[in-house]
CSV table of C-alpha atoms in Angstrom, one decimal:
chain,number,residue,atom,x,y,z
A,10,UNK,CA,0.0,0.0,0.0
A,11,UNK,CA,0.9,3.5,-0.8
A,12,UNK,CA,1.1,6.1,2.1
A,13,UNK,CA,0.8,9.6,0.3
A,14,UNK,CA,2.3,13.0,2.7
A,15,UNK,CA,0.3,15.8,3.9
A,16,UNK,CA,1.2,17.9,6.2
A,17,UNK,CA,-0.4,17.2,9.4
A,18,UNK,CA,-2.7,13.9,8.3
A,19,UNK,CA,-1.7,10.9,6.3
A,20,UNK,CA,-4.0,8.9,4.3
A,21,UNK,CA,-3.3,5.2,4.2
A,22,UNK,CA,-4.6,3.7,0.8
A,23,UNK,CA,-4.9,-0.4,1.3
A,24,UNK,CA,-7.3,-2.2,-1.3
A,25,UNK,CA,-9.3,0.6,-2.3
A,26,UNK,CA,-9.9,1.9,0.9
A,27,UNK,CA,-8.3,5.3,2.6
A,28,UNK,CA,-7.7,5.2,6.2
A,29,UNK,CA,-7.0,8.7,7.8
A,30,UNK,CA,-3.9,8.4,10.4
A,31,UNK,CA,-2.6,11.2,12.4
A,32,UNK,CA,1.1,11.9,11.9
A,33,UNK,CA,1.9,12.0,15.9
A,34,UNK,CA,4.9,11.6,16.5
A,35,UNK,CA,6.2,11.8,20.5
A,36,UNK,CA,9.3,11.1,22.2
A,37,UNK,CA,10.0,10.0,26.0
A,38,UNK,CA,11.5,13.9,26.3
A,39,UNK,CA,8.6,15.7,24.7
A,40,UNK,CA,5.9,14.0,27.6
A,41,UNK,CA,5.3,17.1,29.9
A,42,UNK,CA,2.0,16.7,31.3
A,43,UNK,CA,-0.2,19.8,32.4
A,44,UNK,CA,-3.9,20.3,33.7
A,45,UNK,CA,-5.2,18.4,36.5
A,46,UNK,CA,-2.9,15.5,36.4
A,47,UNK,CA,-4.3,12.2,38.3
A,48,UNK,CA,-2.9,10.9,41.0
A,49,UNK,CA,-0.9,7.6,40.8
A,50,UNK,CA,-3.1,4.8,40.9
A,51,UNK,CA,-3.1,0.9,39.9
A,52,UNK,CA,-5.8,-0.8,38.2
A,53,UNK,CA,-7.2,2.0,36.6
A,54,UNK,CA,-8.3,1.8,32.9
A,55,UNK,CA,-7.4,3.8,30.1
A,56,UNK,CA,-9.4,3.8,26.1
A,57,UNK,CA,-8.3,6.1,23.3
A,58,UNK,CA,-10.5,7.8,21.0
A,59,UNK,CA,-8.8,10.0,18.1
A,60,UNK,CA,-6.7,12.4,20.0
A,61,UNK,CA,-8.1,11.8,23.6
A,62,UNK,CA,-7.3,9.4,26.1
A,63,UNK,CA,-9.9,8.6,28.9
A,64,UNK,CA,-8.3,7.4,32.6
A,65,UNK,CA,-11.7,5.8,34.8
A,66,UNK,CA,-10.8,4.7,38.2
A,67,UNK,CA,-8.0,2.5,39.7
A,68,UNK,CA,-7.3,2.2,43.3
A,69,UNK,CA,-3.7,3.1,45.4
A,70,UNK,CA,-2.9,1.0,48.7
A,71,UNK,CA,-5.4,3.2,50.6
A,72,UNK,CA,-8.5,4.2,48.4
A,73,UNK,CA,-10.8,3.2,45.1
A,74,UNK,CA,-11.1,5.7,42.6
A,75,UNK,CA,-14.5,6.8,40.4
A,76,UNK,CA,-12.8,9.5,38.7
A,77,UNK,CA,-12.9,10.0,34.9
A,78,UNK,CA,-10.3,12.1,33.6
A,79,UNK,CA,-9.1,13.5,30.1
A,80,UNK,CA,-5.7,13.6,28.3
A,81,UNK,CA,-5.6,15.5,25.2
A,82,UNK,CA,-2.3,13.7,23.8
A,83,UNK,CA,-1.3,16.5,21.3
A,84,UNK,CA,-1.4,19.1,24.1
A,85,UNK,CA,-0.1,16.4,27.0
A,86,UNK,CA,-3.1,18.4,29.4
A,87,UNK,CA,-5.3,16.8,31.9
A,88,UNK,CA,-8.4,17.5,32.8
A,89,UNK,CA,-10.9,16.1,35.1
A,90,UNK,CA,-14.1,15.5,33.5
A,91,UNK,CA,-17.6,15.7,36.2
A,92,UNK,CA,-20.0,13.5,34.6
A,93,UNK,CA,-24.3,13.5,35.0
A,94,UNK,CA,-26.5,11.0,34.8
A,95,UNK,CA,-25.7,7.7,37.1
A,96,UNK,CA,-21.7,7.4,37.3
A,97,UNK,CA,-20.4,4.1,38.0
A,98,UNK,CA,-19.2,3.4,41.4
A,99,UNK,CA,-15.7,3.6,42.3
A,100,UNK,CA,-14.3,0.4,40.9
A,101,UNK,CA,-10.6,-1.5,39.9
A,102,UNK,CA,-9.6,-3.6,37.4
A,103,UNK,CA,-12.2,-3.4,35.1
A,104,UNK,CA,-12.4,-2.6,31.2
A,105,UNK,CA,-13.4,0.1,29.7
A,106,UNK,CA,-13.7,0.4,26.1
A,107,UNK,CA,-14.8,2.9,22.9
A,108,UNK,CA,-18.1,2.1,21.1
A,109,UNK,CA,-18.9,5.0,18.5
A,110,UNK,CA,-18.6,8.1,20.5
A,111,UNK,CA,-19.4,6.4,24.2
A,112,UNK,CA,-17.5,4.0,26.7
A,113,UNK,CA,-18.5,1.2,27.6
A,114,UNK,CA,-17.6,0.0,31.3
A,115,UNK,CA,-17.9,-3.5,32.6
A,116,UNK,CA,-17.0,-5.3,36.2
A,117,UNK,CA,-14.2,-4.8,38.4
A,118,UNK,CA,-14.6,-4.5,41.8
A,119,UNK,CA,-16.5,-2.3,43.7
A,120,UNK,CA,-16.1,-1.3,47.4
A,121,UNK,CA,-19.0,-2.1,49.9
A,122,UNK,CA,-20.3,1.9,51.0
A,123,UNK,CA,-20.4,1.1,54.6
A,124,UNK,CA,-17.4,-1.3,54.9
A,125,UNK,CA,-14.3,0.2,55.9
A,126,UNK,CA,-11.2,-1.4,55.7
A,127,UNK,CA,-11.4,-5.5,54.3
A,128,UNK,CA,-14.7,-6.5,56.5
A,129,UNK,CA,-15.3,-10.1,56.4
A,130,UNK,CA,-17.6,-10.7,53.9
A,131,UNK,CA,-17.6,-14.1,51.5
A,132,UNK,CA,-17.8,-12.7,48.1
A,133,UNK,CA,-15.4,-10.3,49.0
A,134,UNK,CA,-11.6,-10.4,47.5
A,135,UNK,CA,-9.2,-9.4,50.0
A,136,UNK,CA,-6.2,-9.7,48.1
A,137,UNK,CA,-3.4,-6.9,47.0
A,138,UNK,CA,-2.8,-7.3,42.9
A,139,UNK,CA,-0.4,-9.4,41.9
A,140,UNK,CA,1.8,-6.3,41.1
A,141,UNK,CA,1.5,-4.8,45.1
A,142,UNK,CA,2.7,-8.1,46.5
A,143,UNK,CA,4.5,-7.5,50.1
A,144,UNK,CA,2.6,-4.0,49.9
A,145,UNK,CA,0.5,-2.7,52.5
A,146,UNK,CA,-2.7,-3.4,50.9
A,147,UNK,CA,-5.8,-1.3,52.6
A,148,UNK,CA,-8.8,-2.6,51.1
A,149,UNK,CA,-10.6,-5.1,49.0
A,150,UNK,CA,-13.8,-5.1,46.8
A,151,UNK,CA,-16.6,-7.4,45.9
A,152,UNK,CA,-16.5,-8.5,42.2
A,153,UNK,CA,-19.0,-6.7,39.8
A,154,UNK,CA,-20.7,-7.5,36.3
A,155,UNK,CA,-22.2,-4.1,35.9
A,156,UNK,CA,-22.5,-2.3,32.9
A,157,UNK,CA,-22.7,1.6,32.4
A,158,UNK,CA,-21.8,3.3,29.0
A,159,UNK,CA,-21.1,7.2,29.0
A,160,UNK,CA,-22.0,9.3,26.2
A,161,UNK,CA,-18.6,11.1,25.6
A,162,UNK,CA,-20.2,14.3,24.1
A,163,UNK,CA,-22.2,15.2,27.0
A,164,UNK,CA,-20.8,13.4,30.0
A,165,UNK,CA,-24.0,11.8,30.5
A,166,UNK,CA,-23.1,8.3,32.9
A,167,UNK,CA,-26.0,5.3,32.3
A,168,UNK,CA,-26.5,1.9,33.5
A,169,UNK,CA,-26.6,-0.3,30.2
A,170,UNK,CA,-29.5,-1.6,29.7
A,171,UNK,CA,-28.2,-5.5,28.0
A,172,UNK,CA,-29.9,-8.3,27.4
A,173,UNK,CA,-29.7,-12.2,27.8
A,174,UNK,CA,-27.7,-13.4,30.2
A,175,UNK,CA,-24.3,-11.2,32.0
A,176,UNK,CA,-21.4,-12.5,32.5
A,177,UNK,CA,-20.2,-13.8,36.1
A,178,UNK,CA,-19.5,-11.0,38.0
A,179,UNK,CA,-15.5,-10.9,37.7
A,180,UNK,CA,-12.6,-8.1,37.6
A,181,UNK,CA,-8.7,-8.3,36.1
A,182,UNK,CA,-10.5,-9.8,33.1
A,183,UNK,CA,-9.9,-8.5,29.3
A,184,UNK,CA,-12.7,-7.1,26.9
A,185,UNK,CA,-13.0,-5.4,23.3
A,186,UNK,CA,-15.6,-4.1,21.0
A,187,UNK,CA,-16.7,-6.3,18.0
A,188,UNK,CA,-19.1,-4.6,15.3
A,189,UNK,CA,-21.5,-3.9,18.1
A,190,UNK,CA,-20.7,-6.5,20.6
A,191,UNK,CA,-18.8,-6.2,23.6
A,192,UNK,CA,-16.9,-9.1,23.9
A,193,UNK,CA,-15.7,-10.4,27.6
A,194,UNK,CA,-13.4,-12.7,28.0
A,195,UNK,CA,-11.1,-14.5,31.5
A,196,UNK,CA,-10.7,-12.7,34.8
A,197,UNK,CA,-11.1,-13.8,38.2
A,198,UNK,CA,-14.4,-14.3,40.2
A,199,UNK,CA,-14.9,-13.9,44.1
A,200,UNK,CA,-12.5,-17.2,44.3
A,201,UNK,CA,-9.4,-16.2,42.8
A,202,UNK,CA,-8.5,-18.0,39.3
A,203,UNK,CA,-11.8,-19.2,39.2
């Protein structure tokens, strides 16, 4: 295939078909980020649509995070995005993916609101990540198979409204968009590596 130069875009031309491609073009140097940068977190999800990055929740050793934030790559700036509608609770581990212009959000874990620090509960995982081992770990989460989309052009949060039957609640699990499908797939339940 032929890739013919403009300045600014490129358009790929592969069987008969043109494919517009941004000519981006970063280095380790040029990545100084400004805006309302996030603070560090683990098991946070990030999606990518065009130019804009989204970063939903994550957890550190002490808290879960619901936050949505946005990184406009070209410009490197942050910005923490207040949604309406029905947000999500805070979750980890979960997937978030693009669909059109929305996200789609499913499982993770979620925090109990009245729990504290790890109650004893039996669908509860207790565990630090496999990355935090020998970490103080301050919380857990109960495994989750809800769905919630946001419309990325108003920051309007929903509950998804699917039908047949969900998937087994579950969290650290991978997921994608197919056509209009999304597609679960792994992960761990309440009993680890089930």
């Amino acid at each position: 295939y032929e890739i013919p130069r403009v300045t600014g875009v490129q358009t790929c031309a592969f069987r008969s078909h043109e494919h517009p491609v941004r000519n981006l073009v970063l280095s380790v140097c040029d990545l100084k980020q400004h805006g309302d940068t996030p603070s560090a977190r683990c098991g946070a999800q990030t999606v990518t649509m065009a130019t804009r990055m989204y970063l939903h929740g994550g957890c550190d050793e002490k808290q879960v995070f619901g936050d949505l934030h946005l990184l406009e790559i070209e410009q490197m700036k942050w910005t923490e995005l207040q949604g309406e509608g029905r947000p999500p609770p805070p979750r980890w581990g979960h997937t978030i993916e693009g669909y059109d212009t929305d996200l789609v959000l499913f499982g993770g874990l979620t925090p109990e609101e009245d729990q504290g620090l790890l109650p004893d509960a039996t669908t509860r995982v207790s565990s630090a990540p496999p990355f935090a081992a020998g970490l103080a770990w301050g919380h857990g989460g109960e495994p989750s198979n809800s769905t919630y989309t946001l419309q990325t052009q108003n920051l309007t949060w929903q509950a998804a409204n699917c039908v047949g039957t969900p998937p087994s609640p579950r969290f650290y699990h991978s997921a994608c968009v197919s056509n209009d499908l999304y597609v679960v797939f792994g992960g761990c339940g309440a009993e680890i590596g089930r």
